[in-house]
mmCIF file of C-alpha atoms in Angstrom:
data_model
loop_
_atom_site.group_PDB
_atom_site.id
_atom_site.type_symbol
_atom_site.label_atom_id
_atom_site.label_comp_id
_atom_site.label_asym_id
_atom_site.label_seq_id
_atom_site.Cartn_x
_atom_site.Cartn_y
_atom_site.Cartn_z
ATOM 1 C CA MET A 1 7.086 -15.217 8.349
ATOM 2 C CA ILE A 2 5.662 -11.680 8.225
ATOM 3 C CA THR A 3 5.010 -9.693 5.048
ATOM 4 C CA ASP A 4 5.165 -5.903 4.851
ATOM 5 C CA THR A 5 2.876 -5.205 1.889
ATOM 6 C CA HIS A 6 3.628 -1.469 1.754
ATOM 7 C CA THR A 7 6.954 0.118 2.683
ATOM 8 C CA HIS A 8 8.922 2.932 1.055
ATOM 9 C CA LEU A 9 12.368 1.473 1.685
ATOM 10 C CA TYR A 10 13.896 3.765 -0.962
ATOM 11 C CA SER A 11 12.895 6.860 1.041
ATOM 12 C CA GLU A 12 15.617 9.425 1.703
ATOM 13 C CA GLN A 13 14.853 8.951 5.404
ATOM 14 C CA PHE A 14 16.666 5.588 5.217
ATOM 15 C CA ASP A 15 19.731 6.782 3.311
ATOM 16 C CA THR A 16 22.005 6.620 6.363
ATOM 17 C CA ASP A 17 21.033 3.158 7.639
ATOM 18 C CA ARG A 18 19.013 1.329 4.968
ATOM 19 C CA SER A 19 20.881 -1.993 5.176
ATOM 20 C CA GLU A 20 20.778 -2.030 8.975
ATOM 21 C CA MET A 21 17.075 -1.116 8.986
ATOM 22 C CA ILE A 22 16.229 -3.937 6.561
ATOM 23 C CA GLN A 23 18.315 -6.366 8.627
ATOM 24 C CA ARG A 24 16.391 -5.338 11.767
ATOM 25 C CA ALA A 25 13.167 -6.185 9.947
ATOM 26 C CA LYS A 26 14.514 -9.565 8.846
ATOM 27 C CA ASP A 27 15.630 -10.281 12.406
ATOM 28 C CA ALA A 28 12.062 -9.492 13.511
ATOM 29 C CA GLY A 29 10.709 -12.076 11.056
ATOM 30 C CA VAL A 30 9.791 -9.900 8.069
ATOM 31 C CA SER A 31 10.710 -11.791 4.920
ATOM 32 C CA ARG A 32 8.998 -9.882 2.112
ATOM 33 C CA PHE A 33 8.839 -6.150 1.419
ATOM 34 C CA PHE A 34 6.450 -4.759 -1.199
ATOM 35 C CA ILE A 35 7.532 -1.392 -2.554
ATOM 36 C CA PRO A 36 4.986 1.148 -3.878
ATOM 37 C CA ALA A 37 5.907 3.763 -6.474
ATOM 38 C CA ILE A 38 5.253 7.512 -6.176
ATOM 39 C CA ASP A 39 6.388 9.148 -9.423
ATOM 40 C CA SER A 40 9.247 9.181 -11.939
ATOM 41 C CA SER A 41 11.629 10.961 -9.537
ATOM 42 C CA TYR A 42 11.824 7.755 -7.432
ATOM 43 C CA THR A 43 12.129 5.125 -10.177
ATOM 44 C CA ASN A 44 15.944 4.955 -10.127
ATOM 45 C CA SER A 45 15.963 4.664 -6.330
ATOM 46 C CA MET A 46 13.470 1.802 -6.520
ATOM 47 C CA LEU A 47 15.515 -0.044 -9.130
ATOM 48 C CA GLU A 48 18.672 0.435 -7.053
ATOM 49 C CA LEU A 49 16.866 -0.942 -4.006
ATOM 50 C CA GLU A 50 15.786 -3.986 -5.992
ATOM 51 C CA LYS A 51 19.336 -4.553 -7.235
ATOM 52 C CA ASN A 52 20.771 -4.405 -3.713
ATOM 53 C CA PHE A 53 18.045 -6.520 -2.040
ATOM 54 C CA LYS A 54 16.784 -8.585 -4.969
ATOM 55 C CA ASN A 55 15.553 -11.561 -2.934
ATOM 56 C CA ASP A 56 13.666 -9.431 -0.445
ATOM 57 C CA VAL A 57 11.882 -6.616 -2.272
ATOM 58 C CA PHE A 58 9.078 -6.642 -4.834
ATOM 59 C CA LEU A 59 8.410 -3.505 -6.849
ATOM 60 C CA MET A 60 5.128 -1.894 -7.869
ATOM 61 C CA MET A 61 4.775 0.797 -10.519
ATOM 62 C CA GLY A 62 2.264 3.653 -10.554
ATOM 63 C CA LEU A 63 1.577 7.349 -10.123
ATOM 64 C CA HIS A 64 0.684 8.483 -6.599
ATOM 65 C CA PRO A 65 -2.315 10.858 -6.533
ATOM 66 C CA THR A 66 -0.405 13.659 -4.796
ATOM 67 C CA SER A 67 2.012 13.608 -7.747
ATOM 68 C CA VAL A 68 -0.840 14.210 -10.208
ATOM 69 C CA LYS A 69 -0.079 17.778 -11.281
ATOM 70 C CA GLU A 70 0.089 19.731 -14.551
ATOM 71 C CA ASN A 71 2.498 17.146 -16.026
ATOM 72 C CA TYR A 72 0.420 14.099 -15.050
ATOM 73 C CA LYS A 73 0.192 12.817 -18.638
ATOM 74 C CA GLU A 74 3.984 12.681 -18.862
ATOM 75 C CA GLU A 75 4.069 10.855 -15.540
ATOM 76 C CA LEU A 76 1.454 8.373 -16.729
ATOM 77 C CA ALA A 77 3.488 7.796 -19.891
ATOM 78 C CA HIS A 78 6.469 6.978 -17.642
ATOM 79 C CA VAL A 79 4.368 4.383 -15.774
ATOM 80 C CA LYS A 80 3.141 2.836 -19.037
ATOM 81 C CA GLU A 81 6.657 2.673 -20.455
ATOM 82 C CA TRP A 82 7.897 0.761 -17.409
ATOM 83 C CA ILE A 83 5.009 -1.694 -17.071
ATOM 84 C CA ASP A 84 5.440 -2.553 -20.757
ATOM 85 C CA LYS A 85 9.205 -2.967 -20.301
ATOM 86 C CA ARG A 86 9.389 -5.340 -17.332
ATOM 87 C CA ASP A 87 7.371 -7.128 -14.666
ATOM 88 C CA PHE A 88 5.992 -5.531 -11.511
ATOM 89 C CA VAL A 89 3.897 -7.134 -8.771
ATOM 90 C CA ALA A 90 1.177 -4.455 -8.742
ATOM 91 C CA ILE A 91 0.080 -1.075 -10.026
ATOM 92 C CA GLY A 92 0.419 1.234 -7.057
ATOM 93 C CA GLU A 93 0.143 3.252 -5.185
ATOM 94 C CA ILE A 94 -2.689 4.900 -7.080
ATOM 95 C CA GLY A 95 -5.923 6.578 -6.076
ATOM 96 C CA ILE A 96 -7.288 9.921 -4.937
ATOM 97 C CA ASP A 97 -6.021 12.294 -2.237
ATOM 98 C CA LEU A 98 -8.083 15.386 -1.400
ATOM 99 C CA TYR A 99 -6.370 16.167 1.901
ATOM 100 C CA TRP A 100 -3.673 18.476 0.551
ATOM 101 C CA ASP A 101 -5.175 19.798 -2.664
ATOM 102 C CA LYS A 102 -8.563 19.441 -4.358
ATOM 103 C CA SER A 103 -7.687 21.363 -7.520
ATOM 104 C CA PHE A 104 -6.546 18.278 -9.474
ATOM 105 C CA LEU A 105 -9.510 16.026 -8.617
ATOM 106 C CA GLN A 106 -10.535 15.478 -12.234
ATOM 107 C CA GLN A 107 -6.959 14.627 -13.247
ATOM 108 C CA GLN A 108 -6.609 12.299 -10.236
ATOM 109 C CA GLN A 109 -9.790 10.494 -11.243
ATOM 110 C CA GLU A 110 -8.534 10.124 -14.811
ATOM 111 C CA ALA A 111 -5.113 8.882 -13.672
ATOM 112 C CA PHE A 112 -6.740 6.413 -11.262
ATOM 113 C CA ARG A 113 -9.047 4.916 -13.904
ATOM 114 C CA THR A 114 -6.303 4.775 -16.516
ATOM 115 C CA GLN A 115 -3.989 2.873 -14.195
ATOM 116 C CA ILE A 116 -6.767 0.500 -13.103
ATOM 117 C CA GLN A 117 -7.312 -0.353 -16.761
ATOM 118 C CA TRP A 118 -3.589 -1.009 -17.228
ATOM 119 C CA ALA A 119 -3.661 -3.275 -14.176
ATOM 120 C CA LYS A 120 -6.528 -5.245 -15.707
ATOM 121 C CA GLU A 121 -4.649 -5.586 -19.001
ATOM 122 C CA LYS A 122 -1.600 -6.903 -17.134
ATOM 123 C CA LYS A 123 -3.738 -9.016 -14.753
ATOM 124 C CA LEU A 124 -2.151 -7.209 -11.807
ATOM 125 C CA PRO A 125 -3.568 -6.061 -8.461
ATOM 126 C CA ILE A 126 -3.926 -2.367 -7.676
ATOM 127 C CA VAL A 127 -2.807 -0.748 -4.425
ATOM 128 C CA ILE A 128 -5.097 2.142 -3.522
ATOM 129 C CA HIS A 129 -4.155 5.366 -1.741
ATOM 130 C CA CYS A 130 -7.246 7.103 -0.339
ATOM 131 C CA ARG A 131 -7.244 10.231 1.790
ATOM 132 C CA ASP A 132 -10.415 12.253 2.361
ATOM 133 C CA ALA A 133 -11.749 10.608 -0.796
ATOM 134 C CA PHE A 134 -13.733 7.437 -0.012
ATOM 135 C CA ASP A 135 -16.775 8.525 -2.049
ATOM 136 C CA GLU A 136 -14.608 9.504 -5.020
ATOM 137 C CA ILE A 137 -12.628 6.240 -4.853
ATOM 138 C CA PHE A 138 -15.777 4.112 -4.629
ATOM 139 C CA GLU A 139 -17.277 5.989 -7.573
ATOM 140 C CA VAL A 140 -14.343 4.908 -9.765
ATOM 141 C CA LEU A 141 -14.318 1.343 -8.390
ATOM 142 C CA GLU A 142 -18.033 1.040 -9.134
ATOM 143 C CA LEU A 143 -17.315 1.881 -12.778
ATOM 144 C CA GLU A 144 -14.416 -0.584 -12.977
ATOM 145 C CA LYS A 145 -15.663 -3.438 -10.788
ATOM 146 C CA GLY A 146 -15.435 -7.025 -11.981
ATOM 147 C CA ASP A 147 -13.485 -10.242 -11.513
ATOM 148 C CA ASP A 148 -10.456 -8.564 -13.096
ATOM 149 C CA LEU A 149 -10.387 -5.796 -10.440
ATOM 150 C CA PHE A 150 -8.612 -6.746 -7.203
ATOM 151 C CA GLY A 151 -5.926 -5.479 -4.874
ATOM 152 C CA ILE A 152 -5.301 -3.737 -1.562
ATOM 153 C CA PHE A 153 -6.911 -0.705 0.042
ATOM 154 C CA HIS A 154 -3.666 0.607 1.503
ATOM 155 C CA CYS A 155 -3.645 2.179 4.980
ATOM 156 C CA PHE A 156 -7.355 1.604 5.502
ATOM 157 C CA THR A 157 -8.759 4.171 7.949
ATOM 158 C CA GLY A 158 -12.473 4.153 7.123
ATOM 159 C CA THR A 159 -15.604 2.918 8.862
ATOM 160 C CA LEU A 160 -16.948 -0.627 9.094
ATOM 161 C CA GLU A 161 -19.393 0.170 6.288
ATOM 162 C CA GLN A 162 -16.560 1.506 4.098
ATOM 163 C CA ALA A 163 -14.455 -1.560 4.920
ATOM 164 C CA LYS A 164 -17.224 -3.878 3.748
ATOM 165 C CA LYS A 165 -17.687 -1.819 0.600
ATOM 166 C CA ALA A 166 -13.945 -1.960 -0.181
ATOM 167 C CA ILE A 167 -13.992 -5.741 0.316
ATOM 168 C CA SER A 168 -16.974 -6.010 -2.066
ATOM 169 C CA TYR A 169 -14.658 -4.705 -4.822
ATOM 170 C CA ASN A 170 -12.180 -7.584 -4.207
ATOM 171 C CA MET A 171 -9.899 -5.428 -2.061
ATOM 172 C CA LYS A 172 -7.926 -6.586 0.944
ATOM 173 C CA LEU A 173 -7.546 -4.022 3.727
ATOM 174 C CA GLY A 174 -3.973 -2.881 4.387
ATOM 175 C CA ILE A 175 -3.677 -2.549 8.167
ATOM 176 C CA GLY A 176 -0.731 -0.770 9.772
ATOM 177 C CA GLY A 177 0.198 1.527 12.623
ATOM 178 C CA VAL A 178 -3.188 3.278 12.749
ATOM 179 C CA ALA A 179 -4.656 0.114 14.312
ATOM 180 C CA THR A 180 -2.451 0.749 17.373
ATOM 181 C CA PHE A 181 -3.469 4.413 17.832
ATOM 182 C CA LYS A 182 -5.804 5.311 20.703
ATOM 183 C CA ASN A 183 -7.885 7.407 18.296
ATOM 184 C CA GLY A 184 -7.342 5.133 15.267
ATOM 185 C CA LYS A 185 -10.971 3.870 15.456
ATOM 186 C CA ILE A 186 -10.474 0.866 13.159
ATOM 187 C CA ASP A 187 -9.455 -1.295 16.144
ATOM 188 C CA LYS A 188 -13.049 -0.965 17.393
ATOM 189 C CA PHE A 189 -14.555 -2.928 14.481
ATOM 190 C CA LEU A 190 -11.735 -4.942 12.893
ATOM 191 C CA HIS A 191 -12.882 -8.082 14.735
ATOM 192 C CA GLU A 192 -16.019 -7.936 12.545
ATOM 193 C CA ILE A 193 -13.866 -8.288 9.394
ATOM 194 C CA ASP A 194 -12.758 -11.828 8.546
ATOM 195 C CA LEU A 195 -8.965 -12.122 8.664
ATOM 196 C CA GLU A 196 -8.948 -13.420 5.088
ATOM 197 C CA HIS A 197 -9.497 -9.797 4.015
ATOM 198 C CA ILE A 198 -6.502 -8.365 5.936
ATOM 199 C CA VAL A 199 -2.877 -7.789 4.953
ATOM 200 C CA LEU A 200 -0.172 -6.103 7.044
ATOM 201 C CA GLU A 201 1.832 -3.003 6.164
ATOM 202 C CA THR A 202 3.929 -0.270 7.733
ATOM 203 C CA ASP A 203 3.929 2.543 5.128
ATOM 204 C CA ALA A 204 7.439 3.195 6.481
ATOM 205 C CA PRO A 205 8.848 5.764 7.056
ATOM 206 C CA TYR A 206 5.329 7.107 7.824
ATOM 207 C CA LEU A 207 2.656 6.197 10.407
ATOM 208 C CA ALA A 208 4.821 4.500 13.010
ATOM 209 C CA PRO A 209 2.764 2.393 15.433
ATOM 210 C CA THR A 210 2.497 2.972 19.155
ATOM 211 C CA PRO A 211 4.899 3.253 21.035
ATOM 212 C CA TYR A 212 6.914 4.854 18.199
ATOM 213 C CA ARG A 213 4.154 7.184 16.995
ATOM 214 C CA GLY A 214 5.558 10.450 15.646
ATOM 215 C CA LYS A 215 8.981 8.928 14.943
ATOM 216 C CA ARG A 216 10.387 7.462 11.738
ATOM 217 C CA ASN A 217 8.630 4.201 10.997
ATOM 218 C CA GLU A 218 10.505 1.132 9.803
ATOM 219 C CA SER A 219 9.492 -2.342 8.695
ATOM 220 C CA SER A 220 10.581 -4.079 11.913
ATOM 221 C CA TYR A 221 7.858 -2.142 13.752
ATOM 222 C CA ILE A 222 5.250 -4.251 11.947
ATOM 223 C CA ILE A 223 5.451 -6.668 14.878
ATOM 224 C CA ARG A 224 3.510 -4.064 16.906
ATOM 225 C CA VAL A 225 0.716 -4.319 14.340
ATOM 226 C CA VAL A 226 0.783 -8.132 14.522
ATOM 227 C CA GLU A 227 0.576 -7.946 18.336
ATOM 228 C CA LYS A 228 -2.400 -5.572 18.131
ATOM 229 C CA LEU A 229 -4.253 -7.799 15.653
ATOM 230 C CA ALA A 230 -3.561 -10.864 17.803
ATOM 231 C CA GLU A 231 -5.203 -8.983 20.671
ATOM 232 C CA ILE A 232 -8.165 -7.851 18.521
ATOM 233 C CA TYR A 233 -8.832 -11.282 16.995
ATOM 234 C CA GLY A 234 -7.973 -13.287 20.088
ATOM 235 C CA ILE A 235 -5.547 -15.589 18.271
ATOM 236 C CA SER A 236 -1.793 -16.051 18.352
ATOM 237 C CA PHE A 237 0.924 -13.820 16.902
ATOM 238 C CA GLN A 238 1.943 -16.787 14.719
ATOM 239 C CA GLU A 239 -1.557 -17.234 13.298
ATOM 240 C CA ILE A 240 -1.858 -13.543 12.405
ATOM 241 C CA SER A 241 1.538 -13.692 10.675
ATOM 242 C CA GLU A 242 0.690 -16.837 8.711
ATOM 243 C CA ILE A 243 -2.818 -15.845 7.625
ATOM 244 C CA THR A 244 -1.901 -12.320 6.544
ATOM 245 C CA THR A 245 1.185 -13.558 4.682
ATOM 246 C CA GLN A 246 -0.957 -16.128 2.874
ATOM 247 C CA ASN A 247 -3.384 -13.320 1.972
ATOM 248 C CA SER A 248 -0.528 -11.257 0.537
ATOM 249 C CA LYS A 249 0.662 -14.203 -1.570
ATOM 250 C CA HIS A 250 -2.850 -14.533 -2.942
ATOM 251 C CA VAL A 251 -3.111 -10.826 -3.861
ATOM 252 C CA PHE A 252 0.348 -10.589 -5.419
ATOM 253 C CA ASN A 253 0.121 -14.044 -7.044
ATOM 254 C CA LEU A 254 3.357 -15.323 -5.498
#
């Protein structure tokens, strides 16, 4: 059993072959798909996905930092409305992204803290998106840290020091295709991180692992990540699958 803790199965990139793509993942041994939110424009697609694959997918709700714009308060209200209306497995993906645009940093920080507080109220994990913003993310986590703060640092691409700091805030590290890249860097120190802190993800349709790098990613490709971690940790494919799936069950309280 393999768990993909972060995959955008509702993406338009899968509109022509979604069912076949999900079946390929199941055939490869992937049995759970955790679905992060982006903003209100994707909510209906997420709900439709859940309806069509109700035993396989688990939905999160949240406002992605790159969708924090002038109307961010309306978008946050949309998130709050939905988390009060029904159950979700996490608040995500949320965080700070300074790669594309730094002009909404203050609003991103506010949205991040607000959603962390909602997660605490609902006793839910958070799933963090961080791009060019480790210091800013850690600043917020330092303010919010405690036993009621926990979750996943999605698509972790930082240093060993940053990995240890993320773990100190009760975060698992979401490891995906980057671990297979020649210049991914995290493969050089991952063996120093106990496997109990690791969960697997694809971030499909983005960040396809080697040998598919640059192409559309899909959840079946997670086996390349499992193979790479088996090599890094010097244990079997089966052990990596079992331990990381158990970690995901712990985070998502399944």
